[in-house]
Tab-separated table of C-alpha atoms in Angstrom:
chain	number	residue	atom	x	y	z
A	328	UNK	CA	-9.593	20.646	-0.135
A	329	UNK	CA	-12.616	22.285	-1.747
A	330	UNK	CA	-14.944	19.961	0.164
A	331	UNK	CA	-13.187	20.769	3.428
A	332	UNK	CA	-13.614	24.508	2.827
A	333	UNK	CA	-17.282	23.973	1.968
A	334	UNK	CA	-17.825	22.010	5.179
A	335	UNK	CA	-16.143	24.778	7.199
A	336	UNK	CA	-18.381	27.390	5.577
A	337	UNK	CA	-21.515	25.383	6.355
A	338	UNK	CA	-20.357	24.854	9.929
A	339	UNK	CA	-19.934	28.600	10.415
A	340	UNK	CA	-23.555	29.096	9.356
A	341	UNK	CA	-24.944	26.435	11.709
A	342	UNK	CA	-25.639	28.630	14.785
A	343	UNK	CA	-28.047	30.842	12.820
A	344	UNK	CA	-30.179	27.958	11.542
A	345	UNK	CA	-33.284	26.331	13.081
A	346	UNK	CA	-32.739	23.058	14.964
A	347	UNK	CA	-33.969	20.741	12.186
A	348	UNK	CA	-31.876	22.583	9.633
A	349	UNK	CA	-28.832	22.282	11.912
A	350	UNK	CA	-29.362	18.509	12.184
A	351	UNK	CA	-29.554	18.186	8.406
A	352	UNK	CA	-26.434	20.319	8.140
A	353	UNK	CA	-24.539	18.113	10.577
A	354	UNK	CA	-25.367	15.044	8.464
A	355	UNK	CA	-24.298	16.893	5.317
A	356	UNK	CA	-20.984	17.910	6.877
A	357	UNK	CA	-20.367	14.283	7.918
A	358	UNK	CA	-21.034	13.115	4.357
A	359	UNK	CA	-18.684	15.761	2.966
A	360	UNK	CA	-16.020	14.652	5.412
A	361	UNK	CA	-16.375	11.044	4.299
A	362	UNK	CA	-16.180	12.050	0.647
A	363	UNK	CA	-13.085	14.163	1.232
A	364	UNK	CA	-11.384	11.171	2.861
A	365	UNK	CA	-11.829	9.050	-0.258
A	366	UNK	CA	-8.617	8.996	-2.237
A	367	UNK	CA	-6.629	10.733	0.526
A	368	UNK	CA	-2.950	9.810	0.429
A	369	UNK	CA	-0.541	9.305	3.316
A	370	UNK	CA	3.208	8.787	3.230
A	371	UNK	CA	5.129	7.041	5.982
A	372	UNK	CA	8.344	5.209	6.766
A	373	UNK	CA	8.130	1.752	8.288
A	374	UNK	CA	11.004	1.065	10.736
A	375	UNK	CA	13.112	-1.964	9.816
A	376	UNK	CA	15.885	-3.683	11.746
A	377	UNK	CA	18.457	-2.205	9.366
A	378	UNK	CA	16.741	0.955	8.139
A	379	UNK	CA	13.298	2.099	7.042
A	380	UNK	CA	10.831	1.434	4.223
A	381	UNK	CA	9.118	4.462	2.692
A	382	UNK	CA	5.666	3.935	1.230
A	383	UNK	CA	2.599	5.811	0.090
A	384	UNK	CA	-0.902	4.579	0.770
A	385	UNK	CA	-4.191	5.993	-0.396
A	386	UNK	CA	-7.787	5.214	-1.234
A	387	UNK	CA	-10.279	2.722	0.120
A	388	UNK	CA	-11.462	-0.699	-0.950
A	389	UNK	CA	-9.642	-3.854	-1.930
A	390	UNK	CA	-5.880	-3.642	-1.291
A	391	UNK	CA	-3.527	-3.351	-4.266
A	392	UNK	CA	0.261	-3.511	-3.927
A	393	UNK	CA	2.022	-1.661	-6.746
A	394	UNK	CA	5.641	-2.719	-7.385
A	395	UNK	CA	7.977	-0.641	-9.537
A	396	UNK	CA	10.600	-1.915	-11.936
A	397	UNK	CA	14.361	-1.597	-11.854
A	398	UNK	CA	15.773	-3.094	-9.828
A	399	UNK	CA	16.938	0.068	-8.102
A	400	UNK	CA	14.100	2.391	-9.140
A	401	UNK	CA	11.815	4.164	-6.716
A	402	UNK	CA	8.064	4.027	-7.225
A	403	UNK	CA	7.781	7.635	-8.418
A	404	UNK	CA	7.307	6.845	-12.106
A	405	UNK	CA	4.144	4.908	-11.214
A	406	UNK	CA	2.606	7.921	-9.451
A	407	UNK	CA	-0.071	8.465	-12.152
A	408	UNK	CA	-1.213	4.848	-11.823
A	409	UNK	CA	-1.177	5.122	-8.039
A	410	UNK	CA	-3.129	8.380	-8.008
A	411	UNK	CA	-5.949	7.076	-10.176
A	412	UNK	CA	-6.152	3.645	-8.584
A	413	UNK	CA	-6.777	5.307	-5.227
A	414	UNK	CA	-10.123	6.502	-6.554
A	415	UNK	CA	-11.510	2.999	-6.130
A	416	UNK	CA	-8.908	0.918	-4.277
A	417	UNK	CA	-6.621	0.979	-1.287
A	418	UNK	CA	-3.234	1.233	-2.994
A	419	UNK	CA	0.205	0.777	-1.457
A	420	UNK	CA	3.276	1.948	-3.395
A	421	UNK	CA	6.604	1.358	-1.596
A	422	UNK	CA	10.078	2.515	-2.454
A	423	UNK	CA	11.716	-0.891	-2.319
A	424	UNK	CA	14.668	-1.647	-0.068
A	425	UNK	CA	17.654	0.517	-1.009
A	426	UNK	CA	15.728	2.773	-3.405
A	427	UNK	CA	14.246	6.263	-3.344
A	428	UNK	CA	13.287	7.485	0.124
A	429	UNK	CA	13.745	4.117	1.823
A	430	UNK	CA	16.887	4.003	3.948
A	431	UNK	CA	19.422	1.334	4.896
A	432	UNK	CA	22.298	1.718	7.328
A	433	UNK	CA	24.549	0.170	4.705
A	434	UNK	CA	24.156	-1.020	1.125
A	435	UNK	CA	25.819	-4.386	0.675
A	436	UNK	CA	25.423	-8.009	-0.310
A	437	UNK	CA	23.934	-8.834	3.102
A	438	UNK	CA	21.403	-5.981	3.226
A	439	UNK	CA	20.118	-5.876	-0.365
A	440	UNK	CA	18.698	-9.254	-1.359
A	441	UNK	CA	15.506	-10.539	-2.925
A	442	UNK	CA	14.588	-12.411	0.249
A	443	UNK	CA	14.913	-9.303	2.426
A	444	UNK	CA	12.972	-7.238	-0.100
A	445	UNK	CA	10.167	-9.810	0.036
A	446	UNK	CA	10.339	-9.790	3.843
A	447	UNK	CA	9.887	-5.992	3.803
A	448	UNK	CA	6.674	-6.355	1.810
A	449	UNK	CA	5.320	-8.955	4.208
A	450	UNK	CA	6.185	-6.744	7.193
A	451	UNK	CA	4.366	-3.892	5.461
A	452	UNK	CA	1.271	-6.057	4.870
A	453	UNK	CA	1.118	-7.130	8.503
A	454	UNK	CA	1.698	-3.583	9.762
A	455	UNK	CA	-1.106	-2.201	7.591
A	456	UNK	CA	-3.491	-4.983	8.592
A	457	UNK	CA	-4.025	-6.186	5.016
A	458	UNK	CA	-5.435	-9.726	4.864
A	459	UNK	CA	-4.472	-10.229	1.239
A	460	UNK	CA	-3.816	-8.059	-1.775
A	461	UNK	CA	-3.668	-8.097	-5.521
A	462	UNK	CA	-0.129	-7.360	-6.683
A	463	UNK	CA	0.638	-5.352	-9.817
A	464	UNK	CA	4.294	-5.693	-10.772
A	465	UNK	CA	5.997	-3.911	-13.659
A	466	UNK	CA	9.259	-5.294	-15.098
A	467	UNK	CA	11.495	-6.225	-12.131
A	468	UNK	CA	8.418	-5.557	-9.986
A	469	UNK	CA	6.791	-8.543	-11.694
A	470	UNK	CA	9.710	-10.754	-10.680
A	471	UNK	CA	9.440	-9.465	-7.121
A	472	UNK	CA	5.673	-10.072	-7.157
A	473	UNK	CA	6.225	-13.681	-8.217
A	474	UNK	CA	8.948	-14.156	-5.582
A	475	UNK	CA	6.636	-12.791	-2.879
A	476	UNK	CA	3.797	-15.039	-4.043
A	477	UNK	CA	5.919	-18.185	-3.859
A	478	UNK	CA	6.815	-17.369	-0.236
A	479	UNK	CA	3.421	-16.033	0.906
A	480	UNK	CA	0.799	-17.509	-1.447
A	481	UNK	CA	-2.079	-17.264	1.036
A	482	UNK	CA	-1.643	-13.491	1.178
A	483	UNK	CA	-2.027	-12.966	-2.584
A	484	UNK	CA	-5.469	-12.607	-4.151
A	485	UNK	CA	-4.114	-12.363	-7.694
A	486	UNK	CA	-1.207	-11.241	-9.850
A	487	UNK	CA	-0.963	-8.715	-12.662
A	488	UNK	CA	2.417	-8.910	-14.389
A	489	UNK	CA	3.113	-6.022	-16.772
A	490	UNK	CA	6.192	-6.358	-18.970
A	491	UNK	CA	7.496	-8.665	-16.278
A	492	UNK	CA	10.930	-10.157	-16.042
A	493	UNK	CA	11.216	-13.914	-16.211
A	494	UNK	CA	11.031	-16.816	-13.826
A	495	UNK	CA	14.682	-17.889	-14.100
A	496	UNK	CA	18.164	-16.624	-14.959
A	497	UNK	CA	17.684	-17.784	-18.549
A	498	UNK	CA	15.591	-14.651	-19.127
A	499	UNK	CA	18.573	-12.324	-18.701
A	500	UNK	CA	20.562	-13.820	-21.564
A	501	UNK	CA	17.601	-13.616	-23.940
A	502	UNK	CA	16.669	-10.067	-22.958
A	503	UNK	CA	20.256	-8.831	-23.339
A	504	UNK	CA	20.337	-10.128	-26.912
A	505	UNK	CA	17.000	-8.519	-27.842
A	506	UNK	CA	17.873	-5.192	-26.211
A	507	UNK	CA	21.277	-5.018	-27.848
A	508	UNK	CA	19.695	-5.579	-31.263
A	509	UNK	CA	17.503	-2.524	-30.666
A	510	UNK	CA	20.296	-0.141	-29.709
A	511	UNK	CA	21.622	2.272	-32.323
A	512	UNK	CA	25.372	2.166	-33.138
A	513	UNK	CA	25.770	5.562	-31.462
A	514	UNK	CA	24.085	4.315	-28.297
A	515	UNK	CA	26.277	1.219	-28.189
A	516	UNK	CA	29.432	3.331	-28.570
A	517	UNK	CA	28.302	5.719	-25.835
A	518	UNK	CA	27.412	2.841	-23.516
A	519	UNK	CA	30.859	1.365	-24.002
A	520	UNK	CA	32.490	4.721	-23.246
A	521	UNK	CA	30.493	5.269	-20.052
A	522	UNK	CA	31.051	1.684	-18.877
A	523	UNK	CA	34.790	2.376	-18.877
A	524	UNK	CA	34.136	5.165	-16.359
A	525	UNK	CA	32.499	2.788	-13.890
A	526	UNK	CA	35.946	1.714	-12.664
A	527	UNK	CA	36.410	5.173	-11.141
A	528	UNK	CA	34.590	5.256	-7.748
A	529	UNK	CA	34.025	9.011	-8.074
A	530	UNK	CA	32.272	8.598	-11.438
A	531	UNK	CA	30.677	5.191	-11.018
A	532	UNK	CA	27.175	6.234	-9.907
A	533	UNK	CA	26.847	8.888	-12.610
A	534	UNK	CA	28.287	6.567	-15.259
A	535	UNK	CA	25.816	3.806	-14.399
A	536	UNK	CA	22.930	6.297	-14.530
A	537	UNK	CA	24.029	7.453	-17.989
A	538	UNK	CA	24.263	3.827	-19.156
A	539	UNK	CA	20.731	3.251	-17.854
A	540	UNK	CA	19.462	6.263	-19.822
A	541	UNK	CA	21.272	5.197	-22.986
A	542	UNK	CA	19.590	1.796	-22.801
A	543	UNK	CA	16.102	3.251	-22.365
A	544	UNK	CA	15.444	3.744	-26.080
A	545	UNK	CA	15.536	0.000	-26.697
A	546	UNK	CA	12.581	-0.426	-24.339
A	547	UNK	CA	10.288	2.102	-26.011
A	548	UNK	CA	7.686	1.808	-28.721
A	549	UNK	CA	8.150	5.461	-29.676
A	550	UNK	CA	11.563	7.035	-29.128
A	551	UNK	CA	9.962	10.478	-29.095
A	552	UNK	CA	9.130	9.625	-25.486
A	553	UNK	CA	12.804	9.062	-24.639
A	554	UNK	CA	13.481	12.480	-23.090
A	555	UNK	CA	10.324	12.342	-20.955
A	556	UNK	CA	11.051	8.838	-19.680
A	557	UNK	CA	14.726	9.567	-18.999
A	558	UNK	CA	13.644	12.686	-17.158
A	559	UNK	CA	12.282	10.410	-14.429
A	560	UNK	CA	15.733	8.837	-13.944
A	561	UNK	CA	17.734	10.820	-11.392
A	562	UNK	CA	20.154	9.950	-8.571
A	563	UNK	CA	17.159	10.293	-6.225
A	564	UNK	CA	14.938	7.858	-8.139
A	565	UNK	CA	17.502	5.299	-9.340
A	566	UNK	CA	20.272	3.529	-7.434
A	567	UNK	CA	22.685	1.642	-9.655
A	568	UNK	CA	24.284	0.140	-6.546
A	569	UNK	CA	20.986	-1.376	-5.414
A	570	UNK	CA	20.338	-2.607	-8.947
A	571	UNK	CA	23.730	-4.293	-9.086
A	572	UNK	CA	23.289	-5.872	-5.652
A	573	UNK	CA	19.885	-7.357	-6.529
A	574	UNK	CA	21.188	-8.726	-9.835
A	575	UNK	CA	24.180	-10.195	-8.031
A	576	UNK	CA	21.854	-11.829	-5.492
A	577	UNK	CA	19.726	-13.328	-8.271
A	578	UNK	CA	22.833	-14.943	-9.738
A	579	UNK	CA	24.195	-16.041	-6.353
A	580	UNK	CA	20.934	-17.761	-5.387
A	581	UNK	CA	20.468	-19.187	-8.900
A	582	UNK	CA	17.101	-17.493	-9.213
A	583	UNK	CA	14.480	-19.955	-10.490
A	584	UNK	CA	10.817	-19.738	-9.487
A	585	UNK	CA	9.353	-22.232	-11.940
A	586	UNK	CA	8.745	-25.087	-9.506
A	587	UNK	CA	7.694	-22.763	-6.673
A	588	UNK	CA	5.097	-21.008	-8.837
A	589	UNK	CA	3.395	-24.316	-9.566
A	590	UNK	CA	3.226	-25.075	-5.842
A	591	UNK	CA	1.774	-21.596	-5.190
A	592	UNK	CA	-1.205	-22.490	-7.415
A	593	UNK	CA	-1.227	-19.408	-9.610
A	594	UNK	CA	-2.938	-19.103	-12.950
A	595	UNK	CA	-4.802	-21.704	-14.934
A	596	UNK	CA	-4.620	-24.635	-12.569
A	597	UNK	CA	-4.521	-22.723	-9.301
A	598	UNK	CA	-6.542	-20.737	-6.804
A	599	UNK	CA	-4.975	-17.363	-7.624
A	600	UNK	CA	-5.767	-15.725	-10.951
A	601	UNK	CA	-3.003	-14.168	-13.007
A	602	UNK	CA	-2.981	-11.605	-15.781
A	603	UNK	CA	0.102	-11.348	-18.002
A	604	UNK	CA	0.574	-8.338	-20.258
A	605	UNK	CA	3.332	-7.086	-22.482
A	606	UNK	CA	3.611	-4.795	-25.452
A	607	UNK	CA	4.105	-6.236	-28.900
A	608	UNK	CA	7.378	-4.270	-29.189
A	609	UNK	CA	8.500	-4.910	-25.610
A	610	UNK	CA	11.940	-6.499	-25.609
A	611	UNK	CA	11.418	-7.846	-22.103
A	612	UNK	CA	8.051	-9.329	-23.042
A	613	UNK	CA	9.554	-11.089	-26.043
A	614	UNK	CA	12.298	-12.497	-23.829
A	615	UNK	CA	9.915	-13.769	-21.152
A	616	UNK	CA	6.832	-14.977	-23.014
A	617	UNK	CA	8.048	-18.580	-23.218
A	618	UNK	CA	9.022	-18.671	-19.536
A	619	UNK	CA	5.756	-17.131	-18.384
A	620	UNK	CA	3.714	-19.371	-20.668
A	621	UNK	CA	5.410	-22.355	-19.065
A	622	UNK	CA	4.927	-21.003	-15.536
A	623	UNK	CA	1.274	-20.145	-16.229
A	624	UNK	CA	0.310	-22.890	-18.705
A	625	UNK	CA	-2.831	-21.243	-20.052
A	626	UNK	CA	-1.183	-17.910	-20.810
A	627	UNK	CA	-0.384	-18.664	-24.452
A	628	UNK	CA	0.046	-15.506	-26.498
A	629	UNK	CA	-2.170	-15.111	-29.528
A	630	UNK	CA	-0.731	-13.996	-32.875
A	631	UNK	CA	-3.826	-12.366	-34.346
A	632	UNK	CA	-3.532	-8.826	-35.707
A	633	UNK	CA	-5.304	-6.144	-33.506
A	634	UNK	CA	-5.344	-6.228	-29.735
A	635	UNK	CA	-4.825	-9.840	-28.771
A	636	UNK	CA	-6.523	-11.382	-25.802
A	637	UNK	CA	-7.050	-14.950	-24.681
A	638	UNK	CA	-9.549	-15.942	-22.034
A	639	UNK	CA	-7.987	-18.377	-19.619
A	640	UNK	CA	-9.241	-20.546	-16.814
A	641	UNK	CA	-8.452	-18.279	-13.833
A	642	UNK	CA	-6.426	-15.822	-15.888
A	643	UNK	CA	-5.799	-14.065	-19.139
A	644	UNK	CA	-2.929	-13.050	-21.389
A	645	UNK	CA	-2.917	-9.893	-23.474
A	646	UNK	CA	-0.477	-8.526	-25.996
A	647	UNK	CA	-0.858	-4.773	-26.336
A	648	UNK	CA	-0.411	-3.345	-29.811
A	649	UNK	CA	2.038	-0.490	-30.465
A	650	UNK	CA	3.302	-0.687	-26.916
A	651	UNK	CA	6.808	-0.998	-25.524
A	652	UNK	CA	8.106	-1.770	-22.056
A	653	UNK	CA	7.668	1.513	-20.193
A	654	UNK	CA	4.130	2.075	-18.850
A	655	UNK	CA	2.141	4.477	-20.953
A	656	UNK	CA	-1.326	4.948	-22.365
A	657	UNK	CA	-1.906	1.285	-23.200
A	658	UNK	CA	-0.527	0.202	-19.836
A	659	UNK	CA	-3.081	2.404	-18.120
A	660	UNK	CA	-6.042	1.120	-20.114
A	661	UNK	CA	-5.205	-2.550	-20.316
A	662	UNK	CA	-3.092	-3.403	-17.308
A	663	UNK	CA	-5.422	-1.898	-14.772
A	664	UNK	CA	-8.834	-0.919	-16.075
A	665	UNK	CA	-9.333	-3.993	-18.213
A	666	UNK	CA	-7.590	-6.215	-15.689
A	667	UNK	CA	-9.919	-5.232	-12.903
A	668	UNK	CA	-13.660	-5.757	-12.786
A	669	UNK	CA	-15.378	-4.452	-9.706
A	670	UNK	CA	-18.140	-6.250	-7.902
A	671	UNK	CA	-20.999	-4.354	-6.338
A	672	UNK	CA	-19.066	-4.372	-3.064
A	673	UNK	CA	-16.043	-2.748	-4.664
A	674	UNK	CA	-13.799	-5.780	-4.356
A	675	UNK	CA	-11.351	-6.410	-7.160
A	676	UNK	CA	-11.857	-9.656	-9.016
A	677	UNK	CA	-9.883	-11.115	-11.870
A	678	UNK	CA	-10.899	-13.474	-14.628
A	679	UNK	CA	-13.673	-15.933	-14.024
A	680	UNK	CA	-13.332	-19.307	-15.703
A	681	UNK	CA	-13.818	-18.969	-19.474
A	682	UNK	CA	-15.172	-15.433	-19.135
A	683	UNK	CA	-14.017	-12.206	-20.708
A	684	UNK	CA	-12.941	-9.379	-18.459
A	685	UNK	CA	-15.508	-6.613	-18.266
A	686	UNK	CA	-14.154	-3.163	-18.946
A	687	UNK	CA	-15.656	-1.103	-16.151
A	688	UNK	CA	-13.438	1.957	-16.024
A	689	UNK	CA	-11.176	4.048	-18.185
A	690	UNK	CA	-9.687	6.469	-15.714
A	691	UNK	CA	-5.982	6.525	-16.468
A	692	UNK	CA	-5.773	7.382	-20.167
A	693	UNK	CA	-5.287	11.126	-20.065
A	694	UNK	CA	-3.074	11.240	-16.991
A	695	UNK	CA	-0.433	8.832	-18.219
A	696	UNK	CA	-0.888	9.523	-21.919
A	697	UNK	CA	-0.221	13.214	-21.425
A	698	UNK	CA	2.579	12.800	-18.922
A	699	UNK	CA	4.652	10.606	-21.222
A	700	UNK	CA	3.314	12.036	-24.496
A	701	UNK	CA	2.308	8.575	-25.627
A	702	UNK	CA	0.790	8.246	-29.113
A	703	UNK	CA	-2.779	7.057	-29.326
A	704	UNK	CA	-3.015	3.262	-29.733
């Protein structure tokens, strides 16, 4: 906005200047206009056969698709990551089918499925004219990113999976055990009480939201962040009905991507690099590390003290110290800035064979660290 005002001021002065000075001024105004366009953000709704898909898009450069967790959560909690990525990349952040500001004529087992959610993303890619994109998926968003990649491998330049869910239904049983072990007795009692209210249609949505909030603490490295994180969970940003429908679809279709991921050639032995990250206290990461290591054979997690990183052939695996499941300060530094190295042309590249990732930027630390009051790593 400041640049636009400056350009307007200069334009008003143009008639009083000599010809050569006016020509220089015109060039300067054009440059200012180009600069002001960098990082500009647009919001739109893509028409679908059964509703609409809301998305935000901003920035210029290599395309990055940012997928939020849940299932059932809108993309709002990833706004700080989106805002800073748009400085150097063209970033697309959708509210997935049945969440946030996306709309469906009806929520049901036929309209809310993994396959239709993947189809929405592909429709969005084609509509925006994106040849291929790097996908960053957090939690459930990681599962969706993998599902999309197995169906449209040629359209994926690389994967970044942050605290991702697993590659099969086996992950859910393991994660439930780990999460339950991290709940306090008071939380478990409260969860049980609210779950009884879910039988009442008038109370169901609120009861499921309260259960979601009560379970949040088990995901965090520092429970002092609990109020701030739960503050992002509202009826507008979380749909328990969508969450339940996606989980039901995963069970109905016997969700298992292990064979398909090998065919898609991702990670160590494939054409598409992959980066796998999770916090050392992330319950989801602990539940999925064996599955992801099997799906991406080179992504074996180191057990050294300090920040752990392994260089892989076409990928890398990192375990972030003092970090839980919800994106915070370490997510900002390691999942994006360390994951990306920019070429001179501004394209995003991932790991080269047997090479360490070059840290080229550190632009997210304050924004996310302050928003969620994350402790310094």
